[in-house]
Coordinates of C-alpha atoms in Angstrom, one line a residue:
M1 CA 0.0 0.0 0.0
A2 CA 1.3 3.5 -0.8
S3 CA 2.1 5.9 1.9
S4 CA -0.6 8.6 2.1
S5 CA 1.4 11.1 4.1
S6 CA 4.4 13.2 3.8
T7 CA 6.7 14.5 6.5
T8 CA 9.7 16.8 6.9
G9 CA 11.8 18.0 9.7
S10 CA 12.4 21.4 8.2
P11 CA 11.1 24.3 10.4
F12 CA 9.6 25.7 7.1
G13 CA 8.2 22.3 6.2
L14 CA 5.0 20.3 6.3
R15 CA 3.7 18.1 9.0
Q16 CA 2.4 14.7 8.3
R17 CA -0.6 15.0 5.9
L18 CA -3.0 13.0 3.9
T19 CA -1.8 13.5 0.3
G20 CA -5.2 12.6 -1.1
I21 CA -6.7 15.7 0.5
D22 CA -3.9 17.7 -1.0
V23 CA -4.7 16.4 -4.5
A24 CA -8.4 17.3 -4.0
R25 CA -7.4 20.8 -2.8
A26 CA -5.2 21.2 -5.9
L27 CA -8.0 20.1 -8.2
A28 CA -10.2 22.8 -6.6
I29 CA -7.6 25.5 -7.1
L30 CA -6.9 24.5 -10.7
G31 CA -10.6 24.3 -11.4
M32 CA -11.2 27.8 -10.0
I33 CA -8.4 29.1 -12.1
A34 CA -10.0 27.6 -15.2
V35 CA -13.4 29.1 -14.3
H36 CA -11.8 32.6 -14.0
V37 CA -9.7 32.3 -17.2
Y38 CA -11.8 30.3 -19.6
P39 CA -15.3 31.3 -20.9
L40 CA -18.0 29.1 -19.4
N41 CA -20.2 29.5 -22.5
V42 CA -19.0 29.4 -26.1
T43 CA -20.5 29.6 -29.6
D44 CA -20.8 26.3 -31.3
A45 CA -19.2 26.6 -34.7
A46 CA -21.5 24.1 -36.3
T47 CA -24.9 25.5 -35.1
G48 CA -24.1 29.0 -34.1
R49 CA -25.8 28.4 -30.7
I50 CA -24.4 29.4 -27.4
V51 CA -23.4 26.2 -25.4
P52 CA -21.5 25.4 -22.2
S53 CA -17.7 25.1 -22.7
W54 CA -15.8 22.1 -21.2
V55 CA -15.0 24.3 -18.2
G56 CA -18.6 25.3 -17.8
W57 CA -19.6 21.6 -17.8
I58 CA -16.8 20.4 -15.5
A59 CA -15.6 23.1 -13.1
A60 CA -18.2 25.8 -12.8
G61 CA -19.5 25.9 -9.2
S62 CA -18.1 22.5 -8.3
S63 CA -14.5 23.8 -7.9
S64 CA -15.3 26.4 -5.3
V65 CA -17.5 24.0 -3.4
L66 CA -14.8 21.4 -3.4
F67 CA -12.4 24.0 -2.0
C68 CA -14.9 24.7 0.8
V69 CA -15.5 21.0 1.6
V70 CA -11.8 20.4 1.8
A71 CA -11.6 23.4 4.1
G72 CA -13.9 21.6 6.5
V73 CA -11.7 18.6 6.4
S74 CA -8.6 20.7 7.1
V75 CA -10.2 22.5 10.1
V76 CA -10.8 19.1 11.8
L77 CA -7.3 17.8 10.9
L78 CA -5.8 21.0 12.3
S79 CA -7.6 20.6 15.6
R80 CA -6.6 16.9 16.2
N81 CA -3.8 17.9 18.6
A82 CA -6.3 19.7 20.9
S83 CA -5.6 17.2 23.7
T84 CA -1.9 18.3 23.6
V85 CA -2.2 22.1 23.2
G86 CA -5.7 22.6 24.7
F87 CA -9.0 23.3 22.9
G88 CA -8.8 27.0 23.8
Q89 CA -5.5 27.4 21.9
I90 CA -7.0 25.6 18.9
V91 CA -9.8 28.1 19.0
I92 CA -7.3 31.0 19.1
R93 CA -5.3 29.4 16.3
L94 CA -8.4 29.2 14.1
L95 CA -9.5 32.7 14.9
L96 CA -6.0 34.0 13.9
R97 CA -6.1 32.1 10.7
A98 CA -9.6 33.4 10.0
T99 CA -8.4 37.0 10.6
V100 CA -5.6 36.6 8.1
L101 CA -7.9 35.1 5.5
V102 CA -10.4 37.9 5.9
L103 CA -7.7 40.6 5.7
L104 CA -6.3 39.0 2.6
G105 CA -9.8 38.7 1.1
L106 CA -10.6 42.4 1.8
T107 CA -7.2 43.4 0.3
L108 CA -7.8 41.3 -2.9
G109 CA -11.3 42.7 -3.0
Q110 CA -9.8 46.1 -3.7
L111 CA -8.4 44.9 -7.0
D112 CA -10.2 44.8 -10.3
S113 CA -9.4 41.1 -11.0
G114 CA -12.7 39.8 -12.3
V115 CA -12.5 37.1 -9.7
A116 CA -15.2 36.5 -7.1
V117 CA -12.8 36.3 -4.2
I118 CA -13.8 33.6 -1.7
L119 CA -11.3 34.4 1.2
V120 CA -13.5 36.6 3.3
H121 CA -16.2 33.9 3.3
Y122 CA -13.6 31.3 3.9
G123 CA -12.4 33.2 7.0
V124 CA -16.0 33.6 8.3
L125 CA -16.5 29.8 7.8
F126 CA -13.4 29.1 9.9
V127 CA -14.9 31.0 12.8
I128 CA -18.2 29.2 12.4
A129 CA -16.4 25.8 12.4
I130 CA -15.3 26.4 16.0
A131 CA -18.9 25.8 17.2
F132 CA -19.0 22.3 15.6
L133 CA -15.4 21.0 16.3
K134 CA -16.4 18.9 19.3
L135 CA -19.3 17.2 17.7
S136 CA -19.1 13.5 16.9
A137 CA -19.0 12.1 13.3
K138 CA -22.6 10.9 13.6
V139 CA -23.9 14.2 14.8
L140 CA -21.9 16.1 12.2
G141 CA -23.1 13.8 9.4
V142 CA -26.8 14.3 10.4
L143 CA -26.2 18.0 10.7
A144 CA -24.4 18.3 7.4
V145 CA -27.0 16.4 5.4
S146 CA -29.8 18.3 7.1
W147 CA -28.2 21.6 6.4
L148 CA -27.5 20.8 2.7
V149 CA -31.1 19.6 2.2
L150 CA -33.1 22.1 4.2
M151 CA -31.1 25.4 4.2
P152 CA -31.5 26.0 0.4
L153 CA -35.2 25.7 0.9
L154 CA -35.2 28.1 3.8
F155 CA -32.9 30.4 1.8
G156 CA -35.5 30.5 -0.9
V157 CA -38.3 31.3 1.5
L158 CA -36.2 34.0 3.2
N159 CA -35.4 35.7 -0.2
R160 CA -39.1 35.4 -1.3
F161 CA -40.2 37.1 1.9
L162 CA -37.7 40.0 1.5
Q163 CA -38.5 40.4 -2.2
A164 CA -42.2 40.6 -1.3
A165 CA -41.5 43.2 1.4
M166 CA -39.1 45.4 -0.7
G167 CA -39.7 44.5 -4.3
R168 CA -37.8 41.7 -6.1
V169 CA -35.5 43.8 -8.2
E170 CA -35.1 46.5 -5.5
Y171 CA -34.0 43.9 -2.9
V172 CA -31.5 42.2 -5.1
N173 CA -30.1 45.5 -6.4
N174 CA -29.8 47.2 -3.0
F175 CA -28.8 44.4 -0.7
R176 CA -25.9 43.0 -2.7
L177 CA -22.5 44.6 -3.2
W178 CA -22.1 43.7 -6.9
S179 CA -18.4 43.6 -6.1
N180 CA -16.0 41.8 -3.8
P181 CA -16.2 42.8 -0.2
N182 CA -13.3 45.1 0.5
F183 CA -12.1 47.7 3.0
I184 CA -14.1 50.5 1.2
T185 CA -17.4 48.6 1.2
L186 CA -16.8 47.6 4.8
L187 CA -16.4 51.3 5.8
E188 CA -19.1 52.8 3.6
Q189 CA -21.6 49.9 3.6
P190 CA -21.0 47.7 6.6
G191 CA -24.5 46.4 6.7
V192 CA -24.7 45.5 3.0
T193 CA -21.2 44.0 3.2
L194 CA -22.2 41.7 6.0
W195 CA -25.5 40.8 4.4
D196 CA -23.6 40.1 1.1
V197 CA -21.2 37.7 2.8
L198 CA -23.9 35.9 4.8
V199 CA -26.9 35.9 2.4
S200 CA -27.0 37.7 -0.9
G201 CA -23.5 37.4 -2.3
Y202 CA -21.7 34.9 -4.5
Y203 CA -20.9 32.5 -1.7
P204 CA -23.7 32.9 0.9
V205 CA -22.3 31.7 4.2
L206 CA -25.8 30.9 5.4
V207 CA -25.9 28.0 2.9
W208 CA -22.2 27.3 2.4
T209 CA -21.9 26.4 6.0
G210 CA -23.4 23.1 4.9
F211 CA -20.3 22.4 2.7
L212 CA -18.0 23.2 5.6
L213 CA -20.0 20.8 7.9
L214 CA -19.8 18.1 5.2
G215 CA -16.0 18.4 5.1
M216 CA -15.8 18.3 8.9
F217 CA -18.0 15.1 8.8
I218 CA -15.6 13.5 6.3
A219 CA -12.6 14.4 8.4
K220 CA -14.2 12.6 11.4
M221 CA -14.3 9.3 9.4
D222 CA -11.4 6.9 9.1
L223 CA -9.6 8.5 6.1
R224 CA -7.2 5.6 5.8
S225 CA -9.9 3.0 5.3
F226 CA -10.5 1.7 1.8
P227 CA -14.2 1.0 2.4
V228 CA -14.6 4.6 3.6
H229 CA -12.9 5.8 0.4
L230 CA -15.2 3.7 -1.7
L231 CA -18.2 4.9 0.2
L232 CA -17.3 8.5 -0.3
F233 CA -16.7 8.0 -4.0
G234 CA -19.8 5.9 -4.6
A235 CA -22.2 8.0 -2.5
G236 CA -20.9 11.3 -4.0
L237 CA -21.2 10.0 -7.5
L238 CA -24.7 8.8 -7.0
V239 CA -25.9 12.0 -5.5
A240 CA -24.2 14.1 -8.1
G241 CA -25.4 11.9 -10.9
L242 CA -29.1 11.9 -9.8
T243 CA -29.3 15.6 -9.1
R244 CA -27.4 16.7 -12.2
A245 CA -29.5 14.5 -14.4
A246 CA -32.7 15.9 -12.9
G247 CA -31.4 19.5 -13.1
Y248 CA -30.3 19.2 -16.7
G249 CA -33.6 17.6 -17.7
L250 CA -35.7 20.3 -15.9
A251 CA -33.5 23.1 -17.4
S252 CA -34.5 22.1 -20.9
N253 CA -38.1 23.0 -20.5
P254 CA -38.9 25.9 -22.8
G255 CA -41.5 27.6 -20.6
R256 CA -39.1 27.4 -17.6
L257 CA -36.2 28.8 -19.6
R258 CA -38.5 31.7 -20.7
R259 CA -39.3 32.5 -17.1
W260 CA -35.7 32.4 -16.0
S261 CA -34.7 34.6 -18.9
E262 CA -37.4 37.2 -18.1
L263 CA -36.9 37.3 -14.4
S264 CA -33.1 37.5 -14.6
F265 CA -33.0 39.9 -17.7
T266 CA -31.0 37.3 -19.6
D267 CA -30.8 37.2 -23.4
P268 CA -33.2 34.3 -24.5
A269 CA -30.5 33.1 -26.9
E270 CA -28.1 32.7 -23.9
A271 CA -30.5 31.3 -21.4
P272 CA -30.2 27.6 -22.2
A273 CA -26.4 27.6 -21.7
A274 CA -26.6 30.1 -18.8
A275 CA -29.1 27.9 -17.0
L276 CA -26.4 25.1 -17.0
T277 CA -23.3 27.2 -16.2
G278 CA -24.6 30.3 -14.4
S279 CA -22.6 32.5 -16.7
G280 CA -24.6 35.4 -18.2
M281 CA -27.5 34.9 -15.8
V282 CA -27.9 36.8 -12.5
T283 CA -29.6 33.9 -10.6
Q284 CA -30.1 36.1 -7.6
Y285 CA -33.1 37.6 -9.3
L286 CA -34.6 34.1 -9.4
V287 CA -34.1 33.0 -5.8
G288 CA -37.4 32.0 -4.2
D289 CA -39.4 31.9 -7.4
P290 CA -41.1 28.5 -7.7
S291 CA -39.1 27.8 -10.8
W292 CA -35.8 28.4 -9.0
Y293 CA -36.2 25.4 -6.8
V294 CA -35.4 23.1 -9.7
M295 CA -32.4 25.0 -11.0
V296 CA -29.0 23.4 -11.2
A297 CA -27.0 26.4 -12.4
P298 CA -23.8 26.9 -10.4
H299 CA -24.0 29.5 -7.6
S300 CA -27.8 29.7 -7.9
T301 CA -27.8 28.2 -4.4
A302 CA -30.9 26.2 -5.4
P303 CA -31.4 22.8 -3.8
L304 CA -30.2 20.8 -6.9
D305 CA -27.2 23.0 -7.3
V306 CA -26.2 22.6 -3.6
L307 CA -26.7 18.8 -3.6
S308 CA -25.0 18.2 -6.9
T309 CA -21.9 20.2 -6.1
A310 CA -21.7 18.6 -2.7
G311 CA -21.9 15.2 -4.3
I312 CA -19.1 16.0 -6.8
A313 CA -16.9 17.2 -3.9
V314 CA -17.4 14.0 -1.9
A315 CA -16.8 11.8 -5.0
V316 CA -13.6 13.7 -5.9
I317 CA -12.3 13.4 -2.3
G318 CA -13.0 9.7 -2.2
L319 CA -11.3 9.2 -5.6
C320 CA -8.2 11.2 -4.6
L321 CA -7.9 9.1 -1.4
I322 CA -8.2 5.9 -3.4
L323 CA -5.5 7.0 -5.9
T324 CA -3.0 8.0 -3.2
Q325 CA -3.5 5.3 -0.7
H326 CA -4.4 2.1 -2.7
T327 CA -2.2 2.1 -5.8
A328 CA 1.0 0.7 -4.3
G329 CA 2.8 4.0 -4.3
L330 CA 2.0 4.8 -8.0
G331 CA -0.6 7.4 -7.2
D332 CA 1.7 9.5 -5.0
K333 CA 4.4 9.4 -7.7
V334 CA 2.1 10.3 -10.6
L335 CA 0.2 12.9 -8.6
Y336 CA 3.3 14.4 -7.0
P337 CA 2.9 17.9 -8.7
L338 CA -0.8 18.0 -7.6
I339 CA 0.1 17.0 -4.0
G340 CA 2.7 19.8 -4.0
A341 CA 0.2 22.3 -5.4
G342 CA -2.5 21.2 -2.9
A343 CA -0.1 22.0 0.0
I344 CA 0.2 25.7 -0.9
P345 CA -3.4 26.6 -1.9
L346 CA -3.4 30.1 -0.3
T347 CA -0.2 31.1 -2.1
L348 CA -1.5 29.9 -5.4
Y349 CA -5.0 31.4 -5.0
V350 CA -3.6 34.9 -4.1
A351 CA -1.0 34.8 -6.8
H352 CA -3.7 33.8 -9.3
V353 CA -6.0 36.8 -8.3
L354 CA -3.0 39.2 -8.5
V355 CA -2.1 37.9 -12.0
M356 CA -5.7 38.3 -13.2
A357 CA -5.8 41.9 -11.8
V358 CA -2.6 42.7 -13.7
L359 CA -3.7 41.0 -17.0
G360 CA -7.1 42.5 -17.0
D361 CA -8.9 42.4 -20.3
E362 CA -5.5 42.1 -22.2
A363 CA -4.9 38.5 -21.0
G364 CA -4.6 37.1 -24.5
S365 CA -5.5 33.5 -25.5
E366 CA -7.5 31.8 -22.8
W367 CA -5.8 28.5 -23.4
T368 CA -2.3 30.2 -23.2
V369 CA -3.2 32.0 -19.9
L370 CA -4.8 28.9 -18.5
L371 CA -1.9 26.5 -19.3
I372 CA 0.7 29.0 -18.0
Q373 CA -1.1 29.5 -14.7
W374 CA -1.7 25.7 -14.3
G375 CA 1.9 25.0 -15.1
A376 CA 3.2 27.6 -12.7
C377 CA 1.0 26.1 -9.9
L378 CA 2.3 22.6 -10.5
I379 CA 6.0 23.7 -10.9
L380 CA 5.9 25.8 -7.7
G381 CA 4.1 23.1 -5.8
T382 CA 6.6 20.5 -6.9
A383 CA 9.6 22.6 -6.1
L384 CA 8.4 23.5 -2.6
R385 CA 7.5 19.9 -1.9
I386 CA 10.9 18.7 -3.0
V387 CA 12.7 21.1 -0.6
G388 CA 10.1 20.5 2.1
W389 CA 9.0 24.1 2.5
R390 CA 5.6 25.6 3.0
G391 CA 4.4 28.2 0.5
P392 CA 5.1 31.9 1.5
L393 CA 1.5 32.6 2.6
E394 CA 1.1 29.1 4.3
F395 CA 4.3 29.9 6.3
L396 CA 2.8 33.3 7.2
I397 CA -0.5 32.0 8.3
H398 CA 1.2 29.1 10.2
A399 CA 3.5 31.6 12.0
V400 CA 0.7 34.0 12.9
S401 CA -1.6 31.2 14.2
T402 CA 1.0 29.3 16.2
H403 CA 3.9 31.5 17.2
L404 CA 1.6 34.2 18.6
I405 CA 0.1 31.9 21.2
V406 CA 1.8 29.7 23.8
L407 CA 1.7 26.1 22.7
N408 CA 2.2 24.5 26.1
P409 CA 0.2 21.5 27.2
P410 CA -2.9 22.5 29.1
A411 CA -2.6 22.4 32.9
K412 CA -4.3 19.5 34.6
D413 CA -7.5 20.3 36.5
S414 CA -6.6 20.3 40.2
R415 CA -10.1 20.0 41.4

């Protein structure tokens, strides 16, 4: 059996880690880069119709959800030495990490990158995770499934109520930032910024907490067990397959497409592709409408969207664990660059956003930009893994979250 972990004694290096989780994290990063670089909808040369691109089919929505689910896994793995350093210090460590993530997110939000930056939401989710760290796997499993099934329904009801009270278009236009949260919006529109992060924005924490809980549940399982890996892969594939099939079938209904087009002010010619990729359709205008509940468009936050992307994330994690732990060492060798890239996600994500801000609309060929950025991620990840170093931002966040607190074992209770 292949080793599924890597170790190093370097003070700049990585602790023992599950390489399958690194591979899943790398796929999430590479997928998000593809979504930001490559068009999600393209014109079919043969028919002249607008159709989803390969990125629109494969990566739209599912990459960022995978990133969030893996974050839930990471939070639990990070807290597993609580008995040594004390739960209170784990909480402080997570709060410090969350603070760094939020500050980085607000900073990147100032840039005109064209990227919907996830780091502020990511930081908020780290804080929320603290409340669930001590729960058992069984409780977390029930909570995660319940959240993913019920919260999108409640999300739709909440939005419907607010639209009825304020007007559908007025609510969406006035209670969303229409930009990334940043220091300026935080100062000038603190209420709208908070509401955007929690409810009305691109990654509504109210619903995305379910993805975090799903990752935490996965981390509480035996991640070195082959049956567990098969269960994750099979169950995730089943849920994703059923929900995607249902969503794609329902999205082909002409009457439903007309309604989505009218309510979201989408060009009718673009609506069929937009309903599958989310690109070109502002789905926030649809939230709560009866037709919205059967949408599968990425980032629509509709029930089928949430369940299908959650299923994809679980299946990918299961497959990555199988490939790295049950291939007699071959998986770790073949996937070495992905393992390295997955160990430095924050560095790669921030670098990607900076590059997109610099390139702007003059990026050139999408394929060229995509392959260069993918190649840079894999090369940097490989190089840092060879020398046993963390990425620059991983080192920063590790230093901030560990060296600013005292890591002594907790004192025994004298009572």
